[in-house]
Each structure stands twice: as structure tokens, then as C-alpha cells.
Coordinates of C-alpha atoms and ligand atoms in Angstrom, one line a residue:
X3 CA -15.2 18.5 16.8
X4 CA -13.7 20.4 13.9
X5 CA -12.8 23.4 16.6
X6 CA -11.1 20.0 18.7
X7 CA -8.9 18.9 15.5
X8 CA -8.0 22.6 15.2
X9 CA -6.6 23.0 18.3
X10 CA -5.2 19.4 18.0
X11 CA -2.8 20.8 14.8
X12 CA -1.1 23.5 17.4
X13 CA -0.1 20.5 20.4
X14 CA 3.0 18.5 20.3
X15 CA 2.7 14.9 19.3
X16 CA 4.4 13.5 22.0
X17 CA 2.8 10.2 23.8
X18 CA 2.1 10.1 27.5
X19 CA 5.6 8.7 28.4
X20 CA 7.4 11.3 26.6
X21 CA 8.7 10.5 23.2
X22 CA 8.4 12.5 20.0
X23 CA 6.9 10.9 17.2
X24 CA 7.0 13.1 13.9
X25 CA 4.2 13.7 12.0
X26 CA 4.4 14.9 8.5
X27 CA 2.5 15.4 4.9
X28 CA 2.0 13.7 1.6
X29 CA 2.3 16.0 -0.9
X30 CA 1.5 16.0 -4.5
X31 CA 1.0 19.6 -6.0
X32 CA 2.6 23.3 -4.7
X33 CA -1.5 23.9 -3.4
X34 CA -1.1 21.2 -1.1
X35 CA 1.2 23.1 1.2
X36 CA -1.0 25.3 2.6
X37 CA -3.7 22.2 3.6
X38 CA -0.3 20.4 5.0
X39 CA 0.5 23.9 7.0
X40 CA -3.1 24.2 7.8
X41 CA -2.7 20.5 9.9
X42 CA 0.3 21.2 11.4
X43 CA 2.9 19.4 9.0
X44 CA 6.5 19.2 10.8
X45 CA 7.5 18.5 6.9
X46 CA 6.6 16.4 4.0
X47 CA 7.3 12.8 4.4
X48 CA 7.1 12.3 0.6
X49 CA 6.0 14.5 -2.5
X50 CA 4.9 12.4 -5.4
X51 CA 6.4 14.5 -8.2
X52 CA 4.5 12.4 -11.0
X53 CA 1.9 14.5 -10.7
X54 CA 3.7 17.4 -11.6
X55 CA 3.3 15.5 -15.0
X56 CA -0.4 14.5 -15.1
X57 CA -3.1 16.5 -16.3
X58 CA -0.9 18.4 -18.9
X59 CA 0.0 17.7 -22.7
X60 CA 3.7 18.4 -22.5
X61 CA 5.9 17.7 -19.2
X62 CA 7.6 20.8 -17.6
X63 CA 11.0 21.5 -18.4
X64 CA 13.9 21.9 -15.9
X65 CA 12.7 25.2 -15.1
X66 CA 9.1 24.8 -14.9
X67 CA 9.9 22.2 -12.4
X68 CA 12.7 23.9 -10.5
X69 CA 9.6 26.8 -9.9
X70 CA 7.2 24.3 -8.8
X71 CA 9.3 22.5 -6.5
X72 CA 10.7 26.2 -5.2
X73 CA 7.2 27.3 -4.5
X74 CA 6.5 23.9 -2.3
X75 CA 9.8 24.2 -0.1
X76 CA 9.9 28.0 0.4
X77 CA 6.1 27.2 1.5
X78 CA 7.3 24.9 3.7
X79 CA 9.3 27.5 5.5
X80 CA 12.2 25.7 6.9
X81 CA 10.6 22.1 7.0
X82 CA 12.1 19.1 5.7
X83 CA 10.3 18.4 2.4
X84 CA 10.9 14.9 0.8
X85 CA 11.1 15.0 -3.1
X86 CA 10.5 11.7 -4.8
X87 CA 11.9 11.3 -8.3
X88 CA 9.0 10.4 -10.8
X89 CA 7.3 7.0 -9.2
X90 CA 5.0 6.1 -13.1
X91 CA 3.8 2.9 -14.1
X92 CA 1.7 0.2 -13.2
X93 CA -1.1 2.9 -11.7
X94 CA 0.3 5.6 -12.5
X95 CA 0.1 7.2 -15.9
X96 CA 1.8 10.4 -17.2
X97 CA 0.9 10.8 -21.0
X98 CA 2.9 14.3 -21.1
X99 CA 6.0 12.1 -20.9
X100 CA 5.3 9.8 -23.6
X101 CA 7.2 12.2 -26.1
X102 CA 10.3 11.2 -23.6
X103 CA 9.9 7.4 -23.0
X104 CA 7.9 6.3 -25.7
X105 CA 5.8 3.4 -25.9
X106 CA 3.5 4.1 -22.6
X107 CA 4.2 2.1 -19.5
X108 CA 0.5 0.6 -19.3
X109 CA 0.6 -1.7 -22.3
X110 CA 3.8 -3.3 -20.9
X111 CA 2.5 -7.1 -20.3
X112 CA 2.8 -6.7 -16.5
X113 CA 2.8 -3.2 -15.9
X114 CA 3.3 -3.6 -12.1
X115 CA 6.2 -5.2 -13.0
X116 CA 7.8 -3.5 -16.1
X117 CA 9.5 -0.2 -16.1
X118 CA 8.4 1.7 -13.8
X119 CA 9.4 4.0 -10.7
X120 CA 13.3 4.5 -10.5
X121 CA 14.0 1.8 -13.1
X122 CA 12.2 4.3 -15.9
X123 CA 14.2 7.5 -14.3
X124 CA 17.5 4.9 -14.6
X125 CA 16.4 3.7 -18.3
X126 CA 15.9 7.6 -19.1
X127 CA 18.6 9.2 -18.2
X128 CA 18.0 12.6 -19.8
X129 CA 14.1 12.8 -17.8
X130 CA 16.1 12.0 -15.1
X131 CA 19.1 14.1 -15.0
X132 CA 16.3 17.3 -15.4
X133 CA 14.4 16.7 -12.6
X134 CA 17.4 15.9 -10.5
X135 CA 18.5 19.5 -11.6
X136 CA 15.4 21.1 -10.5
X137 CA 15.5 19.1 -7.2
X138 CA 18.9 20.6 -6.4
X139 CA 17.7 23.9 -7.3
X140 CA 15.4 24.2 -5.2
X141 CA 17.2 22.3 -2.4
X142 CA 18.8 25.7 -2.5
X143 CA 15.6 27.1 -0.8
X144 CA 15.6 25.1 2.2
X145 CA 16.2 22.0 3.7
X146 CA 15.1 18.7 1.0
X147 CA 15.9 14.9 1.1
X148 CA 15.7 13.1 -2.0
X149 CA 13.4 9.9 -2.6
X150 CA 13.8 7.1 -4.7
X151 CA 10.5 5.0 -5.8
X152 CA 10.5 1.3 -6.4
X153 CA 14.5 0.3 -5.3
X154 CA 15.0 -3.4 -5.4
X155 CA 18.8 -3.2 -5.2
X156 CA 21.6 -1.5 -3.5
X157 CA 23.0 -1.5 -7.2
X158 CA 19.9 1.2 -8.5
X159 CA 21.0 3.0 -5.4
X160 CA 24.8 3.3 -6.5
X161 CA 23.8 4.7 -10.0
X162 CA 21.3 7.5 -8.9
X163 CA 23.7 8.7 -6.6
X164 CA 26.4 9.1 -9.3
X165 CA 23.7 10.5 -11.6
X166 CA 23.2 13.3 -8.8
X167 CA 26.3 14.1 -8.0
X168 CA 27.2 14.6 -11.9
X169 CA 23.9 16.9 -12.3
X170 CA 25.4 19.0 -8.9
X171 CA 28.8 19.2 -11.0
X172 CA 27.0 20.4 -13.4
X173 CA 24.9 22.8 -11.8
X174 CA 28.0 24.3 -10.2
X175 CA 30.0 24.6 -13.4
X176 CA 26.7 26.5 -14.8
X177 CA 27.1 28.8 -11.7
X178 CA 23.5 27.8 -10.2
X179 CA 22.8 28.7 -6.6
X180 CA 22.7 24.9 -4.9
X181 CA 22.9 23.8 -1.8
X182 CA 26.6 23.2 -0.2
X183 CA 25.7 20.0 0.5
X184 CA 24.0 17.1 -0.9
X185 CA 21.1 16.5 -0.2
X186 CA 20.2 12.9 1.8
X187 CA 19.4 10.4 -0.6
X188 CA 16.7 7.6 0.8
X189 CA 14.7 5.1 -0.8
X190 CA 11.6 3.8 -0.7
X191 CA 11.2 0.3 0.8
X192 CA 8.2 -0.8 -1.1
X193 CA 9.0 -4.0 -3.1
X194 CA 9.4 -7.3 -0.9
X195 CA 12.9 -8.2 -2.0
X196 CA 13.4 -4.6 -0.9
X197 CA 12.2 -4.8 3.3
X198 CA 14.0 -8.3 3.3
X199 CA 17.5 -6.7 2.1
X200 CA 17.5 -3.5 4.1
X201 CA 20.0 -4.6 6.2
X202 CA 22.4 -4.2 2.5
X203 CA 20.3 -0.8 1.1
X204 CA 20.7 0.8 4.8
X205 CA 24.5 0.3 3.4
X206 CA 23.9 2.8 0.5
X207 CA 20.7 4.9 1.3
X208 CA 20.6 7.6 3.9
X209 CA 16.8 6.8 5.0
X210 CA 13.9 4.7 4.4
X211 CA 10.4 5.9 3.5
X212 CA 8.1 2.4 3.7
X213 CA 5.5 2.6 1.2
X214 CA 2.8 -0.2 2.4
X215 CA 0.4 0.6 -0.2
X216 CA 2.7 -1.2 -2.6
X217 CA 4.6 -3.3 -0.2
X218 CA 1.0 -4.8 0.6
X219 CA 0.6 -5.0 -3.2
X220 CA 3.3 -6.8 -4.1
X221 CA 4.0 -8.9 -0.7
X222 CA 0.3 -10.5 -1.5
X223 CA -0.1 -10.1 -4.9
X224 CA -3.1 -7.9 -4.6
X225 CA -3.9 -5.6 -7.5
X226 CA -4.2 -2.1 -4.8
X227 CA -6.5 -1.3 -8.0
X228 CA -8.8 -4.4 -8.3
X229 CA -11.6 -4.2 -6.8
X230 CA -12.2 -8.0 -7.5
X231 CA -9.3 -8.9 -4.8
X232 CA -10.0 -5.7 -2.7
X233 CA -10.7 -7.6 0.3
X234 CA -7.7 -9.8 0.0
X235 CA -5.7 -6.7 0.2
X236 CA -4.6 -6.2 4.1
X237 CA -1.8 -4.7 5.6
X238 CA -2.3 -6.1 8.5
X239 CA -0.8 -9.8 7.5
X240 CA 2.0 -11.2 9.3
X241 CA 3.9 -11.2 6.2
X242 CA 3.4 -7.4 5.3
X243 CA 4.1 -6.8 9.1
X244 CA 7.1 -9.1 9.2
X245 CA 8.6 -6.9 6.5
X246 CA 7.9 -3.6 8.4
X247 CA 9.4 -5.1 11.3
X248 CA 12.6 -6.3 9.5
X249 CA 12.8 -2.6 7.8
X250 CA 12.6 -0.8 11.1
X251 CA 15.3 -2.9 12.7
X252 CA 17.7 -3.3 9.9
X253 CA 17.5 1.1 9.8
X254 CA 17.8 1.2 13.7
X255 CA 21.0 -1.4 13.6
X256 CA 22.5 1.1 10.8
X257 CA 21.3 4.2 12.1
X258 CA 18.8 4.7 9.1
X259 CA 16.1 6.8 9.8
X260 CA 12.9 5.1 8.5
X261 CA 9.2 6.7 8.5
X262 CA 6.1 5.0 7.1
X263 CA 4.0 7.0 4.1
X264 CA 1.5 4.3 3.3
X265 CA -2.1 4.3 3.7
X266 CA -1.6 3.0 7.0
X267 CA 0.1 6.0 8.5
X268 CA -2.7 7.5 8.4
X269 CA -4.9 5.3 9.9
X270 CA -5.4 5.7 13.7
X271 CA -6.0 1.7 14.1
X272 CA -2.5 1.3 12.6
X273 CA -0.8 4.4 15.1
X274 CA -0.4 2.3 18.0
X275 CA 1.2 -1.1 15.8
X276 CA 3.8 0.9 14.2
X277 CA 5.1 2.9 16.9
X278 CA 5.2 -0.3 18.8
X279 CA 7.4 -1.7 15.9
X280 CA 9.8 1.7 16.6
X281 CA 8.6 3.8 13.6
X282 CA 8.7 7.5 15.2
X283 CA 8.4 9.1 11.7
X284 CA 5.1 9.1 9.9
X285 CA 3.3 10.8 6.5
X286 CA 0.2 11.1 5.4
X287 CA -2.9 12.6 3.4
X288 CA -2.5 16.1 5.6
X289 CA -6.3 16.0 6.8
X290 CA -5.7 12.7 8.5
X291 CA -2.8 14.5 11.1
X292 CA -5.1 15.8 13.6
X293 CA -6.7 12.1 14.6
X294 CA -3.1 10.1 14.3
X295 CA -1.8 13.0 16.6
X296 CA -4.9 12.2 19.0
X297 CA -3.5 9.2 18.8
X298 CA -0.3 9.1 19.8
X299 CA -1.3 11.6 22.6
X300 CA -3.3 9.0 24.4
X301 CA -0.7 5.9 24.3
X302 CA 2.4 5.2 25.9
X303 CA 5.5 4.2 23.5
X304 CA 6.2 1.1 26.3
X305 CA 2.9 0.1 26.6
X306 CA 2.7 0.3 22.9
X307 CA 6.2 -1.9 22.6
X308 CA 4.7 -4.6 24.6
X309 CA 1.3 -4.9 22.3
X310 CA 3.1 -5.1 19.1
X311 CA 5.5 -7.6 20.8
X312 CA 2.5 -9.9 20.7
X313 CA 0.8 -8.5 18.0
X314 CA 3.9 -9.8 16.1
X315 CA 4.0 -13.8 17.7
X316 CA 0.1 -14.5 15.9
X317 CA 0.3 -15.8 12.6
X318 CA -3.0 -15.2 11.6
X319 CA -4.4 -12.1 10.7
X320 CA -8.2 -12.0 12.4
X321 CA -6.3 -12.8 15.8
X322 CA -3.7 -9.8 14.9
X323 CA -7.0 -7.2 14.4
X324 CA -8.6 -8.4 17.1
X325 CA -5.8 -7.6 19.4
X326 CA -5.4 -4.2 17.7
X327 CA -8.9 -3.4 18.4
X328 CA -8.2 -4.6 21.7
X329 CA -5.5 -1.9 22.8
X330 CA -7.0 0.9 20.2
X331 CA -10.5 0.4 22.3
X332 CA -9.0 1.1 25.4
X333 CA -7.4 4.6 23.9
X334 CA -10.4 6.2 22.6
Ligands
PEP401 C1 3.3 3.4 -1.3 O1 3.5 2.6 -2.2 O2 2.9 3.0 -0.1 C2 3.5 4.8 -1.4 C3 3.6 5.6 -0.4 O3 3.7 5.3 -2.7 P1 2.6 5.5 -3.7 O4 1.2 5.3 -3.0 O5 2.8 6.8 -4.3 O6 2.8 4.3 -4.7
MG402 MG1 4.5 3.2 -4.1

């Protein structure tokens, strides 16, 4: 079996009728890369910086970071890698940045709610403006799109794009190496009001990176921490797959490019669903690749259409996993 998977990392994942579905990494530190290689990562779909700040007393300083992050692309070796800004708050703690933002994020009354993702980089622009240095940096390295967590308006998008462009000025003027371009800029469609205005953020973002663990989170008002309402959380209810569906065809209408780097894109019983809804990007946990590849191998993309077509006219969610089992039975 393991000798299968290994083989499995080597193959194309293509599905029987032809079409190229892309299959890349979550990442969170530099030893990742070589787990993500290992599985045969075309890239990585999204690199949670904020734990380039956990498990340490003081956070890294523009150069500490631009090394880290130089380490992970050149490791990459010519693959996209997908840098998102610092995503803390609600479950995510950082105490190393406390000296920077103060009171921490968790005793906020509603932490989930409060400052956190791009709103904290936007309230901080000083935390900010470093990391967007070290990003540029080592987009000099190879090739790097930059990912914002937790966007609820075009507006959020607006002001990190000037903020990058004024740390690539300023880069220049300090006579840097940085990339002639700019890197894309995408954002992450996690928040509810989010998937249901992607038809205006496709206006001002240059992709779309679905987060489902939180778009579940919030879309239900499930705790993804609580293990009191853990079997309340489900991706798979018409609401949570309403908003995936609005996502992908908002970015297809605008030409977005939009992947999926939830839970659920690692999850072979999911595989079939999305690509049905026209996701062809996906990233994940880097051990998870070889079966999700298995996957795709043994479906076709129209056959695939078709089931999600009627996946999506059930409102209730037991009928909707029953008919996934239905179509993921008859592929293993
Ligand atoms: C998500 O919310 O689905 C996601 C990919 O981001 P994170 O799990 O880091 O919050
Ligand atoms: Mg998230």
C-alpha cells in the first residue's frame, strides 16, 4: 500500500476524461517542504505564516522572516508557493507578538469575531508592513502569490494592496533584490458575507483560496474547536455548499482562479463534489495527496458535473451524503 501511494506521488492527476486538476500543499514551517515534495506537491496552496510566530518568546524580525520564507520557496524549486499574511485570533494564538499588538486576541469578548486575521495585520500596520517586506523578498526567489486571511470586504482588499505596493517602493528605494512584478494578491473566502460577495472581491483580488474549515464555522455557527457542537459541524450543508458553489462561479464569471484549502480538500469523499462544482485547484495536509490523486484518477470531470448537479437540488444534508457515498462507492 505505502509502495502504491509512492508510486501514486510520480502520476499526473488528471481524471479519466482528461482534465488537470492541481493538487497542492498546506504548509506551515520551512521542514514541511520536503514532506510536501516527498507527495508530489505542484505548489503550496496556502502557508500559514502564524506559525512562524508560535512556539517562540519574541517574533522574528524582517529578516528572520525573509530567511524562513527564502528557505520554503527556493525549496519549492520553481513551484508556486502561497504566502498568507499572519491569520491569529479566535484559535490561533501567537504570544511572541503580544509585545506588538498588546492586549492578546483571546480575551476579546468574542474572539472569533474580534481582531483577528487581516483585520489585526490592517490595525497593525508596522507587523504588517515587515512581513509584507519579507514576503517580497523572498518572492525574489521564485514564483509567490500573496494570501489574505479573514476578508469580509473589497474595502480590506484596497488597503493591503496599497500597503504592498508602498513596502515594494520601499524595498526598491533600499535597493533590495524583489521581484519585477507584483506578486498576485488573493484572498481567502472564509467568512459567509465573504462567498456571498465574491462576485464584488473577484473585482479587487487576483484569486480565491476557500477556507471551509472556517466558512463551515461561521456559516453554522459551530465552534471548529468545541467539541460539545462537534457533530453539528458539517461541511457538507446545503448552505456551506451553496457558498462554495456561489464562490466558484462568481471566480469563473471573472476569471478568478479559486482553489479549496479546507479540511475537505483533503478528504477523498469530498474529491468528486468539488470538482463537480468546477474547483480544479486543491491544498492540503501533504500526506493526504496520494489518496485525493487516487481519486481524481478514477472519476470523470462530466460524470462528476452531473452528480453534484443533483447533489446541489437536496436541501437536506443526510440525502446530500448519501448520494456522495453513492457515486464515491462506485469509484473505489
Ligand atoms: C480555513 O479556514 O479553512 C483555512 C484553510 O484556514 P485555517 O484552517 O488556517 O483557518
Ligand atoms: Mg481560516
Amino acid at each position: 500500500e505505502t509502495r502504491r501511494l509512492a508510486t501514486l506521488s510520480a502520476l499526473p492527476s488528471v481524471t479519466r476524461d482528461g482534465a488537470e486538476i492541481s493538487l497542492q500543499a498546506n504548509l506551515e514551517l520551512p521542514r514541511d517542504v520536503e514532506v510536501a515534495l516527498r507527495h508530489g506537491a505542484r505548489g503550496v496552496g496556502l502557508l500559514r505564516t502564524e506559525f512562524l510566530f508560535m512556539s517562540r518568546d519574541h517574533a522574528p524580525d524582517e529578516d528572520e522572516q525573509y530567511a524562513l520564507l527564502r528557505d520554503i520557496v527556493e525549496g519549492m524549486n520553481g513551484r508556486p508557493v502561497t504566502i498568507r499574511t499572519i491569520d491569529v485570533g479566535g484559535d490561533k494564538l501567537a504570544p511572541s507578538l503580544r509585545e506588538q499588538i498588546g492586549e492578546p486576541t483571546s480575551e476579546a469578548p468574542n474572539p472569533a469575531l474580534g481582531v483577528r486575521g487581516v483585520r489585526l495585520s490592517l490595525a497593525h500596520p508596522k507587523l504588517f508592513e515587515t512581513q509584507l517586506a519579507a514576503i517580497l523578498r523572498a518572492a525574489a526567489h521564485g514564483p509567490v502569490r500573496l494570501l489574505l486571511p479573514m476578508i469580509a470586504t473589497p474595502g480590506e482588499v484596497l488597503a493591503a494592496r496599497e500597503a504592498v505596493e508602498r513596502v515594494y517602493k520601499r524595498l526598491k528605494r533600499r535597493k533590495l533584490p524583489v521581484p519585477e512584478q507584483l506578486p498576485p494578491l488573493g484572498v481567502m473566502i472564509e467568512i459567509p458575507g465573504a462567498a456571498l460577495s465574491a462576485d464584488a472581491l473577484a473585482q479587487v483580488a487576483d484569486f480565491f483560496a476557500i477556507g471551509t474549515n472556517d466558512l463551515t464555522m461561521y456559516t453554522l455557527a459551530i465552534d471548529r474547536g468545541d467539541e460539545r457542537v462537534a457533530p453539528l459541524y458539517n461541511p457538507l450543508h446545503p448552505a456551506v455548499l451553496r457558498l462554495i458553489q456561489f464562490t466558484v462561479e462568481a471566480g469563473m464569471r471573472y476569471r478568478v482562479p479559486v482553489s479549496i484549502c479546507g479540511e475537505i480538500a483533503g478528504d477523498p469523499r469530498f474529491t468528486a463534489l468539488l470538482l463537480g462544482l468546477g474547483v480544479r485547484e486543491l491544498s492540503m495536509a501533504a500526506p493526504k495527496l496520494s489518496r485525493v490523486k487516487q481519486r481524481i484518477r478514477a472519476m470523470s470531470l462530466s460524470e462528476a458535473g452531473m452528480r453534484a448537479r443533483r447533489i446541489m437540488d437536496q436541501v437536506d444534508s443526510i440525502r446530500i451524503a448519501d448520494l456522495l457515498d453513492d457515486f464515491n462507492g462506485g469509484l473505489d
